[in-house]
Short mmCIF file of C-alpha atoms (C1' of nucleotides) and ligand atoms in Angstrom, two decimals:
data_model
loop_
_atom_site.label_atom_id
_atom_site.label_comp_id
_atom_site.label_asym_id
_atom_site.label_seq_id
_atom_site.Cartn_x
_atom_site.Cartn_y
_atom_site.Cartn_z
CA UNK A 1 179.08 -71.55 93.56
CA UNK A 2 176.19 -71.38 90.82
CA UNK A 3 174.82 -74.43 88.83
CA UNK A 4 174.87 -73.26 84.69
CA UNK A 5 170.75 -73.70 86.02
CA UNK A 6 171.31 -71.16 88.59
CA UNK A 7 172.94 -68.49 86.21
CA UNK A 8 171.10 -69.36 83.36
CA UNK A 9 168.08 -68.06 85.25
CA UNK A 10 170.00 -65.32 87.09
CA UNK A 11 171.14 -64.05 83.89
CA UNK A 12 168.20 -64.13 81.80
CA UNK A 13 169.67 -67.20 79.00
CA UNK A 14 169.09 -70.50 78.50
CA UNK A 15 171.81 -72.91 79.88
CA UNK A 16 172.45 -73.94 76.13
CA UNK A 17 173.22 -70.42 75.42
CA UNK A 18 175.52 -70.01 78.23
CA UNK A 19 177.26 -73.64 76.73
CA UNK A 20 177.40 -71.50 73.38
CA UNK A 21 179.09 -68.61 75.30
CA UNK A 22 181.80 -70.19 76.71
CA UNK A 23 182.19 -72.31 73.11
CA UNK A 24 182.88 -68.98 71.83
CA UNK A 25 185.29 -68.00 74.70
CA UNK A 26 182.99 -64.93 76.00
CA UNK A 27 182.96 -66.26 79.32
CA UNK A 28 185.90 -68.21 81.04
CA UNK A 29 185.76 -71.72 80.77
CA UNK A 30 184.74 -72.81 84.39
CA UNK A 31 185.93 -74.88 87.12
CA UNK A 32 184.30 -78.20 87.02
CA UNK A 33 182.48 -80.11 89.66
CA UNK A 34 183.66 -84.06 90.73
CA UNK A 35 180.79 -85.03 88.74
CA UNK A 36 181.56 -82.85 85.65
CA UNK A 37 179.18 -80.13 86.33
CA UNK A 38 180.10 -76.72 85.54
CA UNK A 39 180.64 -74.21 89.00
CA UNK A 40 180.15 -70.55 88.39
CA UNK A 41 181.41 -67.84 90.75
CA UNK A 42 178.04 -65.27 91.12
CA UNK A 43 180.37 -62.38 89.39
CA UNK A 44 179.37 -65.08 85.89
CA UNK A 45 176.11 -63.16 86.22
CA UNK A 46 177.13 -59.73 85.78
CA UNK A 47 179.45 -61.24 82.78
CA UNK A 48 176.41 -61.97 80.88
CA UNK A 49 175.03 -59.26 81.42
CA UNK A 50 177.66 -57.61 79.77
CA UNK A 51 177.18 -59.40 77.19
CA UNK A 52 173.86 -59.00 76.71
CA UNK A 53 173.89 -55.16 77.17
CA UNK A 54 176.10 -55.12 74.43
CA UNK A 55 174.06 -56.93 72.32
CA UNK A 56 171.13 -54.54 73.03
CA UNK A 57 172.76 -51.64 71.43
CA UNK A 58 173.83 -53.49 68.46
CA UNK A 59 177.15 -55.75 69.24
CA UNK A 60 177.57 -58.38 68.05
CA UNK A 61 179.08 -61.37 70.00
CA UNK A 62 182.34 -60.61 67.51
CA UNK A 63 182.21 -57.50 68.69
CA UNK A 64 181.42 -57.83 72.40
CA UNK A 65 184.68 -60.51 71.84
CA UNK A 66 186.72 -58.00 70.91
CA UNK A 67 185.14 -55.35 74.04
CA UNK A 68 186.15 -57.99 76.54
CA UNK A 69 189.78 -57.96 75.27
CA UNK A 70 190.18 -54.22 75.30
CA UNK A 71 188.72 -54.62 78.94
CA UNK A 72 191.03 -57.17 80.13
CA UNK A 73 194.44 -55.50 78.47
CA UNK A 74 195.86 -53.09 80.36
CA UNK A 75 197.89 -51.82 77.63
CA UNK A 76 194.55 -50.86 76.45
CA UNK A 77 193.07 -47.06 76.04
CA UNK A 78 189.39 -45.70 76.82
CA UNK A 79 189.76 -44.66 72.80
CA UNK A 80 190.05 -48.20 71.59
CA UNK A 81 186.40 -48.83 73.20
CA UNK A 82 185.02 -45.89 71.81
CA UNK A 83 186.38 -46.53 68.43
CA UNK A 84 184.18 -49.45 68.46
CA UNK A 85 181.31 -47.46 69.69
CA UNK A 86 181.76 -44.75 67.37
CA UNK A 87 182.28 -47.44 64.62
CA UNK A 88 178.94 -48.93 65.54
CA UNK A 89 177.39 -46.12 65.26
CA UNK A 90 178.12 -45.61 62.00
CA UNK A 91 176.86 -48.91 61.21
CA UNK A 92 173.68 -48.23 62.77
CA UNK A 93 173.13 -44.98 61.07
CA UNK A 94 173.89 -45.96 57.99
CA UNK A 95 170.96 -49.42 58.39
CA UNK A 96 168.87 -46.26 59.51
CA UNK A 97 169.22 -44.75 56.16
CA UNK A 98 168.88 -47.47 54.30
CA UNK A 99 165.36 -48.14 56.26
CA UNK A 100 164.30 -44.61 55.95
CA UNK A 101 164.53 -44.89 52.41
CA UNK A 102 162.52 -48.03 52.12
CA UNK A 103 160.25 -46.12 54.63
CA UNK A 104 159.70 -43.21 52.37
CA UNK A 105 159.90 -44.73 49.19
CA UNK A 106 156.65 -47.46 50.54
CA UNK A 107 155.08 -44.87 51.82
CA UNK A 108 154.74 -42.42 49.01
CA UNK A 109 153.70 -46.14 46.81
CA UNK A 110 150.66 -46.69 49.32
CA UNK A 111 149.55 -43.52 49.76
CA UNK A 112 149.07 -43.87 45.79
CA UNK A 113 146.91 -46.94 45.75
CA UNK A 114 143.36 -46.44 46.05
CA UNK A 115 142.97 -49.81 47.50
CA UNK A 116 140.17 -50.49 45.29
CA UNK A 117 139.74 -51.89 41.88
CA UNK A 118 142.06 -54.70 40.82
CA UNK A 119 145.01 -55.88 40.91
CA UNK A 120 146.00 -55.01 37.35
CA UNK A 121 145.63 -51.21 37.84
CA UNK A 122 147.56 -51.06 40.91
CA UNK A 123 150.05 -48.49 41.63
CA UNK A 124 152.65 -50.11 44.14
CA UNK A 125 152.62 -53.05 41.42
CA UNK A 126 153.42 -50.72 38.84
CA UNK A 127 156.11 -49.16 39.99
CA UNK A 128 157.82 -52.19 40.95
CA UNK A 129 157.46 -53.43 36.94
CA UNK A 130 158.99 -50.55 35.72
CA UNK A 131 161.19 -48.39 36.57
CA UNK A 132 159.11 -45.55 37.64
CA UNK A 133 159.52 -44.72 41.46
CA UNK A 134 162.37 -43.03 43.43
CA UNK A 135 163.42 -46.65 44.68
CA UNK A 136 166.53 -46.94 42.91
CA UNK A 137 167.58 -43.62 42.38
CA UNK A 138 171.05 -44.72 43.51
CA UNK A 139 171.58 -48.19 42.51
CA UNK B 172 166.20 -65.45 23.35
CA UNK B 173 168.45 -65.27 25.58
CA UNK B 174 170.66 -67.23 27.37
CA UNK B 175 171.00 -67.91 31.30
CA UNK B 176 174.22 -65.32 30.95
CA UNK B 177 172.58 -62.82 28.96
CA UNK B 178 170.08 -62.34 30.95
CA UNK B 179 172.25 -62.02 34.46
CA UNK B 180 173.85 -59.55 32.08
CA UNK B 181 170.82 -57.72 31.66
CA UNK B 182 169.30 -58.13 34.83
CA UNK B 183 172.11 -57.24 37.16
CA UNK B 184 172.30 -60.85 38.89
CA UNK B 185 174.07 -63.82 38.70
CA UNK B 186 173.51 -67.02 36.70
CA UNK B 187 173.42 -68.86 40.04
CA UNK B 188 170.71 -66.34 41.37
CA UNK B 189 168.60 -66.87 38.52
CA UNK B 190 168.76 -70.43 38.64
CA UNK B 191 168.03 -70.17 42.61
CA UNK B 192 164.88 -67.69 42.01
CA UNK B 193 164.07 -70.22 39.47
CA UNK B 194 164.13 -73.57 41.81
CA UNK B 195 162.05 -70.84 44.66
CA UNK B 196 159.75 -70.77 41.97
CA UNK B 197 160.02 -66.74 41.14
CA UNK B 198 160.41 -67.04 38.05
CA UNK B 199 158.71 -69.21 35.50
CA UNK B 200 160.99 -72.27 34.28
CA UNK B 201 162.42 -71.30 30.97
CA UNK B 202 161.88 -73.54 27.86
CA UNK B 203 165.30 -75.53 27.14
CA UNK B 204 167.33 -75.73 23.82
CA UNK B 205 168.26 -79.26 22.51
CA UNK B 206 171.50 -78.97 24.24
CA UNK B 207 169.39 -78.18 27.68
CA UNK B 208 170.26 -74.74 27.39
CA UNK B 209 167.45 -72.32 29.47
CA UNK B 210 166.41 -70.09 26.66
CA UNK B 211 164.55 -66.81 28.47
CA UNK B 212 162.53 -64.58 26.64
CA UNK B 213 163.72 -60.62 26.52
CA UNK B 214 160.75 -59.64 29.03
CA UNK B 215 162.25 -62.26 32.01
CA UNK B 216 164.73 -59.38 32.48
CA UNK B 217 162.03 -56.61 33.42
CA UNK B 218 160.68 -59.77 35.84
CA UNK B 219 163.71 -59.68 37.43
CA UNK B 220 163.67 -56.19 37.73
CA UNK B 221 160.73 -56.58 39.88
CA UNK B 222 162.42 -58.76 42.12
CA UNK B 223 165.31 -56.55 42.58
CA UNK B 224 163.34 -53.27 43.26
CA UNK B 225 160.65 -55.47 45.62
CA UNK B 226 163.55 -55.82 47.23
CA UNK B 227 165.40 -52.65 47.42
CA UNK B 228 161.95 -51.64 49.40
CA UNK B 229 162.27 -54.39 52.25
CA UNK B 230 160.43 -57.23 50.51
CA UNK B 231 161.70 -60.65 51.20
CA UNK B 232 161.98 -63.54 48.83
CA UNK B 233 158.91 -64.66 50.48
CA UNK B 234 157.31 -61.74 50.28
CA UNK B 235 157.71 -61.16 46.81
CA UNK B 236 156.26 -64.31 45.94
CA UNK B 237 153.42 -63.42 47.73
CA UNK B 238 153.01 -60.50 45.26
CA UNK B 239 153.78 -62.50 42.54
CA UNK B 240 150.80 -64.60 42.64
CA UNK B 241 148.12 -61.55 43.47
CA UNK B 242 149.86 -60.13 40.51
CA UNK B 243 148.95 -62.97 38.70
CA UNK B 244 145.48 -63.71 40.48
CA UNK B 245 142.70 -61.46 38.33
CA UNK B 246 140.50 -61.89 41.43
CA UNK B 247 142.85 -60.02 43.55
CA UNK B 248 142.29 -56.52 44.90
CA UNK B 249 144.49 -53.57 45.00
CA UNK B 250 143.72 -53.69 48.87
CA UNK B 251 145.58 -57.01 48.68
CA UNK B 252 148.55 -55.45 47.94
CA UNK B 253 147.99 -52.23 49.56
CA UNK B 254 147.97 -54.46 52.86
CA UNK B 255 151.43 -56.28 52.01
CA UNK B 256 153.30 -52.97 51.62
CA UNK B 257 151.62 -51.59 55.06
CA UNK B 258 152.76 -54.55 56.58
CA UNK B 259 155.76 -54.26 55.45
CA UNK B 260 156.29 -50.22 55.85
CA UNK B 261 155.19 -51.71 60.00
CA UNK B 262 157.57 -53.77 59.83
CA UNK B 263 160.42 -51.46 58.89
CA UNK B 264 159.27 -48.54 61.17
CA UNK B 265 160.12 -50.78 64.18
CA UNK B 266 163.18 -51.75 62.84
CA UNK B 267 163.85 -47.83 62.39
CA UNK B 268 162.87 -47.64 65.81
CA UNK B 269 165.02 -50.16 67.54
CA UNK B 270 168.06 -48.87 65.96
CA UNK B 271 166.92 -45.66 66.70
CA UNK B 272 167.43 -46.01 70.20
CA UNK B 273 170.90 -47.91 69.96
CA UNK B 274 171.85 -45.38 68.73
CA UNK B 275 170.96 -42.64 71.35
CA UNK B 276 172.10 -44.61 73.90
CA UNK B 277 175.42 -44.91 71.90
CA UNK B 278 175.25 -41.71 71.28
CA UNK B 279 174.72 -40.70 74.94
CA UNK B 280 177.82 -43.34 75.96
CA UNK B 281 180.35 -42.45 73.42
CA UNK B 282 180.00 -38.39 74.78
CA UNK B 283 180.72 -39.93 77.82
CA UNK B 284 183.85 -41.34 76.67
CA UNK B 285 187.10 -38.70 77.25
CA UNK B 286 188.95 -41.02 74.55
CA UNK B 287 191.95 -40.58 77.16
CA UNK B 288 192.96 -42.72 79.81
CA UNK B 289 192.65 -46.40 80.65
CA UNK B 290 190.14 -48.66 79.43
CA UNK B 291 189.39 -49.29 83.61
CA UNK B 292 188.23 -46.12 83.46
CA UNK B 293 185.46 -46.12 80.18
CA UNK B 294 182.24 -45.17 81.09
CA UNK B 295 181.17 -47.24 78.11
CA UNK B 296 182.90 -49.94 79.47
CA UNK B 297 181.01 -49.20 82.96
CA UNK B 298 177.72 -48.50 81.08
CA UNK B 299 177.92 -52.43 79.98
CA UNK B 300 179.11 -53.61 83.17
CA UNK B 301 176.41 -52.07 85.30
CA UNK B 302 172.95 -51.45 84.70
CA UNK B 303 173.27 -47.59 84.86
CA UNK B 304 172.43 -46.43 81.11
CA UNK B 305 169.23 -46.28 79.50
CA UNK B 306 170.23 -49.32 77.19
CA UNK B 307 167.67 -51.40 79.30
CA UNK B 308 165.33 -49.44 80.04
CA UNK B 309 162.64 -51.86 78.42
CA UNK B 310 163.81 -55.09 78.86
"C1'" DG C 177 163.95 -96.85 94.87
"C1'" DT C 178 162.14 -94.27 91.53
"C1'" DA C 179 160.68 -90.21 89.15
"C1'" DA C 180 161.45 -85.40 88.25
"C1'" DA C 181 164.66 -82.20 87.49
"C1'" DC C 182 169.10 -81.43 86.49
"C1'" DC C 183 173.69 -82.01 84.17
"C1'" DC C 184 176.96 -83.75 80.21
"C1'" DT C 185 178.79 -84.18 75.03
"C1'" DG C 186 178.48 -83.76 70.23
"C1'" DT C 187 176.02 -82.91 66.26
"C1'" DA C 188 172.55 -81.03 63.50
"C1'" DG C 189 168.92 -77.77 62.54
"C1'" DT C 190 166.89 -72.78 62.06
"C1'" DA C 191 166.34 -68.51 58.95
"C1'" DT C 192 167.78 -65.78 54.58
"C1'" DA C 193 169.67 -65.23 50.10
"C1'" DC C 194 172.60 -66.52 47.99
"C1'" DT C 195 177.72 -68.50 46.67
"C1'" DT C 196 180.82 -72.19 46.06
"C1'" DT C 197 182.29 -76.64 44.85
"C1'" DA C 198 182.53 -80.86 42.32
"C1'" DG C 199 182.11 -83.02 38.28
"C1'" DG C 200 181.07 -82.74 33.69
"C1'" DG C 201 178.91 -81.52 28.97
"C1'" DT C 202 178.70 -77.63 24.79
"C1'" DC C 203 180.00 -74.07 21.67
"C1'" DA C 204 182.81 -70.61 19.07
"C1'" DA C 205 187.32 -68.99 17.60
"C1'" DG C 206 191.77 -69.63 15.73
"C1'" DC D 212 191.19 -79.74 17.26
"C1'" DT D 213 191.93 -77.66 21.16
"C1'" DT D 214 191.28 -73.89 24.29
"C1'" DG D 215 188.37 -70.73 26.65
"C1'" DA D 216 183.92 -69.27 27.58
"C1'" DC D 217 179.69 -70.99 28.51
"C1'" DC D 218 176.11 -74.25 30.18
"C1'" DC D 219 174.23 -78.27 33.31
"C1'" DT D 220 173.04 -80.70 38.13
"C1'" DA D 221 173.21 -81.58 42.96
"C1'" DA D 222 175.04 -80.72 47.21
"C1'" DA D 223 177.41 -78.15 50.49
"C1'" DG D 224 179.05 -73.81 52.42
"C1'" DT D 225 178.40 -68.77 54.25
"C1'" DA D 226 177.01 -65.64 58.22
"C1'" DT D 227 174.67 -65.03 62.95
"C1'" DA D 228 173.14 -66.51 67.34
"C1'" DC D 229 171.37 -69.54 68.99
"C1'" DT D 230 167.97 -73.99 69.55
"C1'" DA D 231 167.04 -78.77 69.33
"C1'" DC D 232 168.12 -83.49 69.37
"C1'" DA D 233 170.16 -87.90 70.60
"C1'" DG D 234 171.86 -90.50 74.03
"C1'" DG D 235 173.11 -90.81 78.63
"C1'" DG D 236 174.75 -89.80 83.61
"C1'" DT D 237 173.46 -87.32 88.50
"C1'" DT D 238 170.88 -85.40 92.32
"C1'" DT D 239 166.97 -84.59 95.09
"C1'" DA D 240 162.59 -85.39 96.98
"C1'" DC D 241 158.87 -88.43 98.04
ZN1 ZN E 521 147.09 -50.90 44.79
ZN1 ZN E 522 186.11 -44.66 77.15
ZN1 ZN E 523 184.61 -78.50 36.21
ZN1 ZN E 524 167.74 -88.34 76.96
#
DNA sequence: GTAAACCCTGTAGTATACTTTAGGGTCAAG
DNA sequence: CTTGACCCTAAAGTATACTACAGGGTTTAC
């Protein structure tokens, strides 16, 4: 049996993170100690992990919530988890639009100032006064 | 002149925005009726417009008052400016880039997926649990 | 036996860009 | 002369994922 110490540093959080965790019912509320300390099983590691997998391609801890109880249902089909992936996806593609557009749109602006001269004759200032660039094409 | 309504009319915002880019000192504090009415002039719509389309490119609040006062600084450089927007197109890039690889590795995991079957049996589900995809390959 | 390192609870703070609420004046139309 | 649309301030709430703080008990090593 782990200290919240002990799996905080086998898992790679702080111990007031794994505090926020449970607070938020993503892990199981543990067994306490005669002194009140939390006691983790070592399979509590792996659950973070989880957790923070998750969160590296994009989850958030709603999400990863909502994973855990399609993992723990039996009733429960491989297409309700890739629902979520696929619908994760989308949101991911669709923020990598929206940055691609910023991307192109600041590009093309400082590729037209000379970087010279001042401030007054500046390009990227200019078309953010009027409505000149492609930046709001849509909007 | 206009009133605080008119010109969220005009501008595309919100009387509560404009009083908030107001108090974060974006805009210049408007002259008040006798009745302590703001009265705007017609151009604090265009200034607005700035603020919206600095925006629409990536800028924060922040950021925009940063160009705000080299806009208003006549011993500021186009370089000046120039350097804000490369930060910023940085900046964006390795946001691009982050999501770019959530999404190949969600990409990769949801082909994985049959979409049939039990949820004991998602290879998503097993990409989380164990560290077997790419998700981590960097961390 | 005491100091460092650890554990506990509960609450508040962080960042961003607003929105909402509470409580209350002002103006134009009918 | 009242109703609805509009304006005012100040403070608190929203979302996310923690982090920090205040105040205090426990364990371990010297
Ligand atoms: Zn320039
Ligand atoms: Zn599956
Ligand atoms: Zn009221
Ligand atoms: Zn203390």
């Amino acid at each position: 049996m782990l200290n919240i110490g002990d799996v905080a540093r086998q898992g790679g959080v702080s111990v007031e993170t794994l505090r926020y965790y449970e607070q938020q019912g993503l892990i199981e509320t543990p067994d306490r100690d005669a002194n009140g300390y939390r006691k983790y099983a070592p399979e509590v590691v792996r659950h973070i992990q989880f957790i923070k997998r998750a969160q590296d391609v994009g989850f958030t801890l709603r999400d990863i919530g909502d994973l855990l109880s399609l993992k723990a249902d039996p009733g429960a089909s491989c297409s309700d988890v890739r629902d979520r992936a696929l619908g994760k996806l989308s949101e991911i593609e669709e923020k990598i639009d929206v940055l691609s557009r910023m991307r192109d749109v600041l590009g093309t602006w400082t590729n037209a100032c000379p970087s010279t001269g001042p401030v007054s004759a500046c390009p990227i200032l200019d078309a953010l006064e009027a409505r000149k660039g492609p930046a709001n094409a849509d909007r």
